[in-house]
Amino acid sequence: NNPPYNTGAFRFELTFSPNHPLEPPCATLRTPIYHPSVDLEGRVCQPLTTHGHWEPATRAIQVLQDLLLQLDSPDPRRLLRPDVARELQERPEEFRRRAEEHTRLHAEPRPD
């Protein structure tokens, strides 16, 4: 919902293991995104879904809400791309320009 990503729609995938809910799901972004917490393969740095933090009572909607919050408000402590995180902190206007351009090139149109 926030710039620089609010002009596009992003597809992601939640994969559940046969041992769910004892094991966390895996979130993967299928749409390329210029974001410090998402690597080039679409893996997301989401502590909620790590084995050390996962609680079996956690619902899928909570995982999705956490993911959306993370994408909307990048957290410098949750990073998979240090170069992008550094750019966000040191040159925020350049980061925003690149993220907007990347969104324009790769994201799908947002549904009405």
Short mmCIF file of N, CA and C in Angstrom, two decimals:
data_model
loop_
_atom_site.label_atom_id
_atom_site.label_comp_id
_atom_site.label_asym_id
_atom_site.label_seq_id
_atom_site.Cartn_x
_atom_site.Cartn_y
_atom_site.Cartn_z
N ASN A 1 0.79 -1.21 0.00
CA ASN A 1 0.00 0.00 0.00
C ASN A 1 0.83 1.27 0.00
N ASN A 2 2.13 1.18 0.24
CA ASN A 2 2.98 2.36 0.33
C ASN A 2 3.96 2.43 -0.84
N PRO A 3 4.35 3.65 -1.22
CA PRO A 3 5.42 3.78 -2.23
C PRO A 3 6.68 3.13 -1.69
N PRO A 4 7.48 2.58 -2.49
CA PRO A 4 7.50 2.58 -3.95
C PRO A 4 6.82 1.38 -4.59
N TYR A 5 6.11 0.57 -3.81
CA TYR A 5 5.55 -0.68 -4.33
C TYR A 5 4.06 -0.61 -4.62
N ASN A 6 3.40 0.48 -4.28
CA ASN A 6 1.95 0.54 -4.36
C ASN A 6 1.40 0.68 -5.77
N THR A 7 2.27 0.81 -6.76
CA THR A 7 1.78 0.93 -8.14
C THR A 7 1.66 -0.42 -8.85
N GLY A 8 2.04 -1.49 -8.18
CA GLY A 8 1.97 -2.80 -8.81
C GLY A 8 1.45 -3.86 -7.86
N ALA A 9 1.15 -5.01 -8.44
CA ALA A 9 0.72 -6.19 -7.67
C ALA A 9 1.83 -7.23 -7.74
N PHE A 10 2.04 -7.91 -6.64
CA PHE A 10 3.12 -8.89 -6.53
C PHE A 10 2.53 -10.25 -6.18
N ARG A 11 3.01 -11.28 -6.87
CA ARG A 11 2.57 -12.65 -6.57
C ARG A 11 3.57 -13.29 -5.62
N PHE A 12 3.03 -14.00 -4.65
CA PHE A 12 3.90 -14.77 -3.77
C PHE A 12 3.26 -16.11 -3.52
N GLU A 13 4.06 -17.00 -3.00
CA GLU A 13 3.62 -18.38 -2.80
C GLU A 13 3.93 -18.79 -1.37
N LEU A 14 2.98 -19.38 -0.72
CA LEU A 14 3.20 -20.00 0.59
C LEU A 14 3.20 -21.50 0.38
N THR A 15 4.26 -22.15 0.79
CA THR A 15 4.38 -23.59 0.66
C THR A 15 4.32 -24.20 2.06
N PHE A 16 3.41 -25.12 2.23
CA PHE A 16 3.23 -25.77 3.52
C PHE A 16 3.80 -27.18 3.47
N SER A 17 4.56 -27.54 4.48
CA SER A 17 5.14 -28.89 4.54
C SER A 17 4.06 -29.88 4.99
N PRO A 18 4.28 -31.16 4.77
CA PRO A 18 3.33 -32.17 5.27
C PRO A 18 3.23 -32.15 6.79
N ASN A 19 4.22 -31.55 7.46
CA ASN A 19 4.22 -31.49 8.92
C ASN A 19 3.61 -30.21 9.47
N HIS A 20 3.00 -29.41 8.60
CA HIS A 20 2.35 -28.18 9.06
C HIS A 20 1.17 -28.57 9.94
N PRO A 21 0.92 -27.96 11.05
CA PRO A 21 1.47 -26.71 11.55
C PRO A 21 2.69 -26.84 12.45
N LEU A 22 3.25 -28.04 12.57
CA LEU A 22 4.44 -28.17 13.42
C LEU A 22 5.66 -27.51 12.79
N GLU A 23 5.67 -27.37 11.48
CA GLU A 23 6.75 -26.69 10.77
C GLU A 23 6.16 -25.47 10.05
N PRO A 24 6.95 -24.40 9.95
CA PRO A 24 6.43 -23.18 9.32
C PRO A 24 6.31 -23.31 7.81
N PRO A 25 5.44 -22.49 7.22
CA PRO A 25 5.39 -22.43 5.75
C PRO A 25 6.59 -21.64 5.23
N CYS A 26 6.81 -21.74 3.95
CA CYS A 26 7.89 -21.00 3.30
C CYS A 26 7.25 -19.98 2.36
N ALA A 27 7.60 -18.70 2.54
CA ALA A 27 7.07 -17.64 1.68
C ALA A 27 8.10 -17.32 0.60
N THR A 28 7.64 -17.28 -0.65
CA THR A 28 8.49 -16.94 -1.78
C THR A 28 7.77 -15.93 -2.65
N LEU A 29 8.45 -14.84 -2.97
CA LEU A 29 7.88 -13.86 -3.90
C LEU A 29 8.14 -14.35 -5.31
N ARG A 30 7.10 -14.48 -6.13
CA ARG A 30 7.24 -14.93 -7.51
C ARG A 30 7.41 -13.76 -8.47
N THR A 31 7.10 -12.55 -8.02
CA THR A 31 7.31 -11.35 -8.81
C THR A 31 8.61 -10.72 -8.34
N PRO A 32 9.55 -10.44 -9.25
CA PRO A 32 10.79 -9.79 -8.82
C PRO A 32 10.49 -8.45 -8.13
N ILE A 33 11.25 -8.17 -7.06
CA ILE A 33 11.06 -6.94 -6.31
C ILE A 33 12.42 -6.43 -5.86
N TYR A 34 12.57 -5.12 -5.87
CA TYR A 34 13.80 -4.48 -5.40
C TYR A 34 13.57 -4.14 -3.93
N HIS A 35 14.02 -5.03 -3.05
CA HIS A 35 13.71 -4.91 -1.63
C HIS A 35 14.85 -5.52 -0.82
N PRO A 36 15.25 -4.89 0.28
CA PRO A 36 16.38 -5.43 1.05
C PRO A 36 16.09 -6.75 1.75
N SER A 37 14.83 -7.12 1.93
CA SER A 37 14.49 -8.35 2.64
C SER A 37 14.10 -9.50 1.74
N VAL A 38 14.26 -9.30 0.42
CA VAL A 38 13.90 -10.35 -0.54
C VAL A 38 15.10 -10.57 -1.45
N ASP A 39 15.60 -11.81 -1.50
CA ASP A 39 16.77 -12.06 -2.35
C ASP A 39 16.35 -12.24 -3.80
N LEU A 40 17.32 -12.44 -4.66
CA LEU A 40 17.06 -12.52 -6.10
C LEU A 40 16.24 -13.76 -6.50
N GLU A 41 16.20 -14.77 -5.63
CA GLU A 41 15.38 -15.96 -5.89
C GLU A 41 13.97 -15.82 -5.31
N GLY A 42 13.68 -14.71 -4.65
CA GLY A 42 12.36 -14.48 -4.10
C GLY A 42 12.17 -14.92 -2.66
N ARG A 43 13.25 -15.42 -2.05
CA ARG A 43 13.15 -15.82 -0.64
C ARG A 43 13.03 -14.56 0.22
N VAL A 44 12.22 -14.66 1.26
CA VAL A 44 11.92 -13.51 2.11
C VAL A 44 12.52 -13.73 3.50
N CYS A 45 13.16 -12.70 4.03
CA CYS A 45 13.65 -12.75 5.40
C CYS A 45 12.46 -12.46 6.31
N GLN A 46 11.87 -13.50 6.84
CA GLN A 46 10.66 -13.39 7.65
C GLN A 46 10.85 -14.23 8.91
N PRO A 47 11.35 -13.60 9.99
CA PRO A 47 11.62 -14.36 11.21
C PRO A 47 10.43 -15.17 11.72
N LEU A 48 9.22 -14.68 11.51
CA LEU A 48 8.03 -15.38 11.97
C LEU A 48 7.99 -16.82 11.46
N THR A 49 8.55 -17.07 10.27
CA THR A 49 8.47 -18.41 9.68
C THR A 49 9.77 -19.20 9.82
N THR A 50 10.65 -18.78 10.72
CA THR A 50 11.85 -19.58 10.97
C THR A 50 11.56 -20.59 12.07
N HIS A 51 12.29 -21.68 12.07
CA HIS A 51 12.04 -22.74 13.05
C HIS A 51 12.19 -22.23 14.48
N GLY A 52 13.09 -21.28 14.72
CA GLY A 52 13.29 -20.75 16.07
C GLY A 52 12.15 -19.89 16.58
N HIS A 53 11.37 -19.29 15.69
CA HIS A 53 10.29 -18.40 16.09
C HIS A 53 8.89 -18.98 15.83
N TRP A 54 8.81 -20.01 15.05
CA TRP A 54 7.51 -20.53 14.63
C TRP A 54 6.73 -21.11 15.79
N GLU A 55 5.46 -20.77 15.85
CA GLU A 55 4.52 -21.33 16.81
C GLU A 55 3.43 -22.07 16.02
N PRO A 56 3.15 -23.31 16.34
CA PRO A 56 2.13 -24.06 15.59
C PRO A 56 0.75 -23.39 15.57
N ALA A 57 0.47 -22.53 16.53
CA ALA A 57 -0.84 -21.85 16.56
C ALA A 57 -0.90 -20.67 15.60
N THR A 58 0.21 -20.32 14.97
CA THR A 58 0.24 -19.20 14.04
C THR A 58 -0.59 -19.56 12.81
N ARG A 59 -1.46 -18.64 12.42
CA ARG A 59 -2.35 -18.87 11.28
C ARG A 59 -1.73 -18.32 10.00
N ALA A 60 -2.14 -18.86 8.88
CA ALA A 60 -1.62 -18.42 7.58
C ALA A 60 -1.87 -16.93 7.36
N ILE A 61 -3.01 -16.42 7.81
CA ILE A 61 -3.30 -15.00 7.63
C ILE A 61 -2.29 -14.14 8.38
N GLN A 62 -1.79 -14.61 9.52
CA GLN A 62 -0.76 -13.87 10.26
C GLN A 62 0.55 -13.84 9.47
N VAL A 63 0.87 -14.93 8.82
CA VAL A 63 2.08 -14.98 7.99
C VAL A 63 1.94 -13.99 6.84
N LEU A 64 0.78 -13.95 6.21
CA LEU A 64 0.54 -13.03 5.10
C LEU A 64 0.58 -11.58 5.57
N GLN A 65 -0.02 -11.29 6.70
CA GLN A 65 -0.01 -9.92 7.22
C GLN A 65 1.41 -9.48 7.55
N ASP A 66 2.19 -10.37 8.14
CA ASP A 66 3.58 -10.05 8.46
C ASP A 66 4.38 -9.80 7.19
N LEU A 67 4.14 -10.61 6.17
CA LEU A 67 4.81 -10.43 4.89
C LEU A 67 4.47 -9.08 4.26
N LEU A 68 3.19 -8.73 4.24
CA LEU A 68 2.78 -7.45 3.67
C LEU A 68 3.36 -6.27 4.44
N LEU A 69 3.38 -6.37 5.76
CA LEU A 69 3.97 -5.31 6.57
C LEU A 69 5.46 -5.17 6.25
N GLN A 70 6.15 -6.29 6.12
CA GLN A 70 7.57 -6.28 5.80
C GLN A 70 7.83 -5.64 4.44
N LEU A 71 7.00 -5.96 3.46
CA LEU A 71 7.20 -5.38 2.13
C LEU A 71 6.89 -3.89 2.11
N ASP A 72 5.86 -3.49 2.84
CA ASP A 72 5.48 -2.07 2.89
C ASP A 72 6.48 -1.21 3.65
N SER A 73 7.06 -1.76 4.71
CA SER A 73 7.96 -0.99 5.58
C SER A 73 9.23 -1.78 5.81
N PRO A 74 10.20 -1.67 4.89
CA PRO A 74 11.43 -2.45 5.03
C PRO A 74 12.11 -2.23 6.38
N ASP A 75 12.48 -3.32 7.02
CA ASP A 75 13.15 -3.30 8.32
C ASP A 75 14.63 -3.61 8.10
N PRO A 76 15.53 -2.67 8.45
CA PRO A 76 16.95 -2.90 8.21
C PRO A 76 17.52 -4.10 8.97
N ARG A 77 16.79 -4.61 9.96
CA ARG A 77 17.27 -5.79 10.69
C ARG A 77 16.89 -7.08 9.99
N ARG A 78 15.99 -7.01 9.01
CA ARG A 78 15.56 -8.18 8.24
C ARG A 78 16.08 -8.00 6.83
N LEU A 79 17.30 -8.44 6.58
CA LEU A 79 17.81 -8.20 5.25
C LEU A 79 18.49 -9.42 4.66
N LEU A 80 18.31 -9.54 3.36
CA LEU A 80 18.97 -10.58 2.57
C LEU A 80 19.85 -9.95 1.50
N ARG A 81 19.68 -8.65 1.27
CA ARG A 81 20.48 -7.94 0.27
C ARG A 81 21.11 -6.71 0.93
N PRO A 82 22.29 -6.89 1.53
CA PRO A 82 22.94 -5.79 2.25
C PRO A 82 23.18 -4.56 1.38
N ASP A 83 23.45 -4.74 0.09
CA ASP A 83 23.69 -3.60 -0.78
C ASP A 83 22.43 -2.74 -0.93
N VAL A 84 21.27 -3.38 -1.04
CA VAL A 84 20.01 -2.65 -1.16
C VAL A 84 19.66 -1.99 0.17
N ALA A 85 19.92 -2.68 1.28
CA ALA A 85 19.67 -2.10 2.61
C ALA A 85 20.55 -0.87 2.83
N ARG A 86 21.80 -0.95 2.41
CA ARG A 86 22.72 0.19 2.55
C ARG A 86 22.23 1.36 1.71
N GLU A 87 21.78 1.08 0.50
CA GLU A 87 21.25 2.14 -0.35
C GLU A 87 20.02 2.78 0.30
N LEU A 88 19.13 1.97 0.86
CA LEU A 88 17.93 2.48 1.53
C LEU A 88 18.32 3.43 2.67
N GLN A 89 19.33 3.08 3.42
CA GLN A 89 19.73 3.91 4.56
C GLN A 89 20.54 5.13 4.14
N GLU A 90 21.44 4.97 3.18
CA GLU A 90 22.35 6.06 2.82
C GLU A 90 21.84 6.95 1.70
N ARG A 91 21.08 6.38 0.77
CA ARG A 91 20.57 7.15 -0.37
C ARG A 91 19.11 6.78 -0.62
N PRO A 92 18.23 7.19 0.30
CA PRO A 92 16.82 6.76 0.21
C PRO A 92 16.12 7.18 -1.08
N GLU A 93 16.47 8.34 -1.63
CA GLU A 93 15.83 8.76 -2.88
C GLU A 93 16.24 7.86 -4.05
N GLU A 94 17.50 7.47 -4.08
CA GLU A 94 17.98 6.55 -5.12
C GLU A 94 17.30 5.18 -4.97
N PHE A 95 17.21 4.70 -3.72
CA PHE A 95 16.52 3.43 -3.47
C PHE A 95 15.08 3.50 -3.98
N ARG A 96 14.38 4.57 -3.62
CA ARG A 96 12.98 4.71 -4.02
C ARG A 96 12.84 4.75 -5.55
N ARG A 97 13.73 5.47 -6.22
CA ARG A 97 13.69 5.55 -7.67
C ARG A 97 13.88 4.16 -8.29
N ARG A 98 14.87 3.43 -7.80
CA ARG A 98 15.13 2.09 -8.34
C ARG A 98 13.98 1.13 -8.05
N ALA A 99 13.43 1.20 -6.84
CA ALA A 99 12.32 0.31 -6.47
C ALA A 99 11.08 0.62 -7.30
N GLU A 100 10.81 1.91 -7.54
CA GLU A 100 9.67 2.28 -8.38
C GLU A 100 9.85 1.80 -9.80
N GLU A 101 11.05 1.96 -10.34
CA GLU A 101 11.33 1.50 -11.71
C GLU A 101 11.21 -0.02 -11.79
N HIS A 102 11.74 -0.72 -10.82
CA HIS A 102 11.67 -2.18 -10.79
C HIS A 102 10.21 -2.63 -10.71
N THR A 103 9.42 -1.93 -9.89
CA THR A 103 8.00 -2.25 -9.77
C THR A 103 7.30 -2.02 -11.11
N ARG A 104 7.61 -0.90 -11.76
CA ARG A 104 7.00 -0.60 -13.05
C ARG A 104 7.32 -1.68 -14.08
N LEU A 105 8.55 -2.18 -14.07
CA LEU A 105 8.98 -3.18 -15.05
C LEU A 105 8.48 -4.59 -14.77
N HIS A 106 8.36 -4.97 -13.49
CA HIS A 106 8.11 -6.38 -13.16
C HIS A 106 6.76 -6.69 -12.53
N ALA A 107 6.18 -5.74 -11.81
CA ALA A 107 4.92 -6.04 -11.11
C ALA A 107 3.75 -6.06 -12.09
N GLU A 108 2.71 -6.73 -11.70
CA GLU A 108 1.48 -6.78 -12.49
C GLU A 108 0.62 -5.57 -12.14
N PRO A 109 -0.31 -5.23 -13.01
CA PRO A 109 -1.23 -4.13 -12.68
C PRO A 109 -2.04 -4.50 -11.43
N ARG A 110 -2.29 -3.51 -10.60
CA ARG A 110 -3.11 -3.76 -9.40
C ARG A 110 -4.57 -3.93 -9.81
N PRO A 111 -5.24 -4.89 -9.21
CA PRO A 111 -6.67 -5.06 -9.51
C PRO A 111 -7.45 -3.87 -8.94
N ASP A 112 -8.55 -3.56 -9.59
CA ASP A 112 -9.40 -2.45 -9.12
C ASP A 112 -10.14 -2.83 -7.86
#
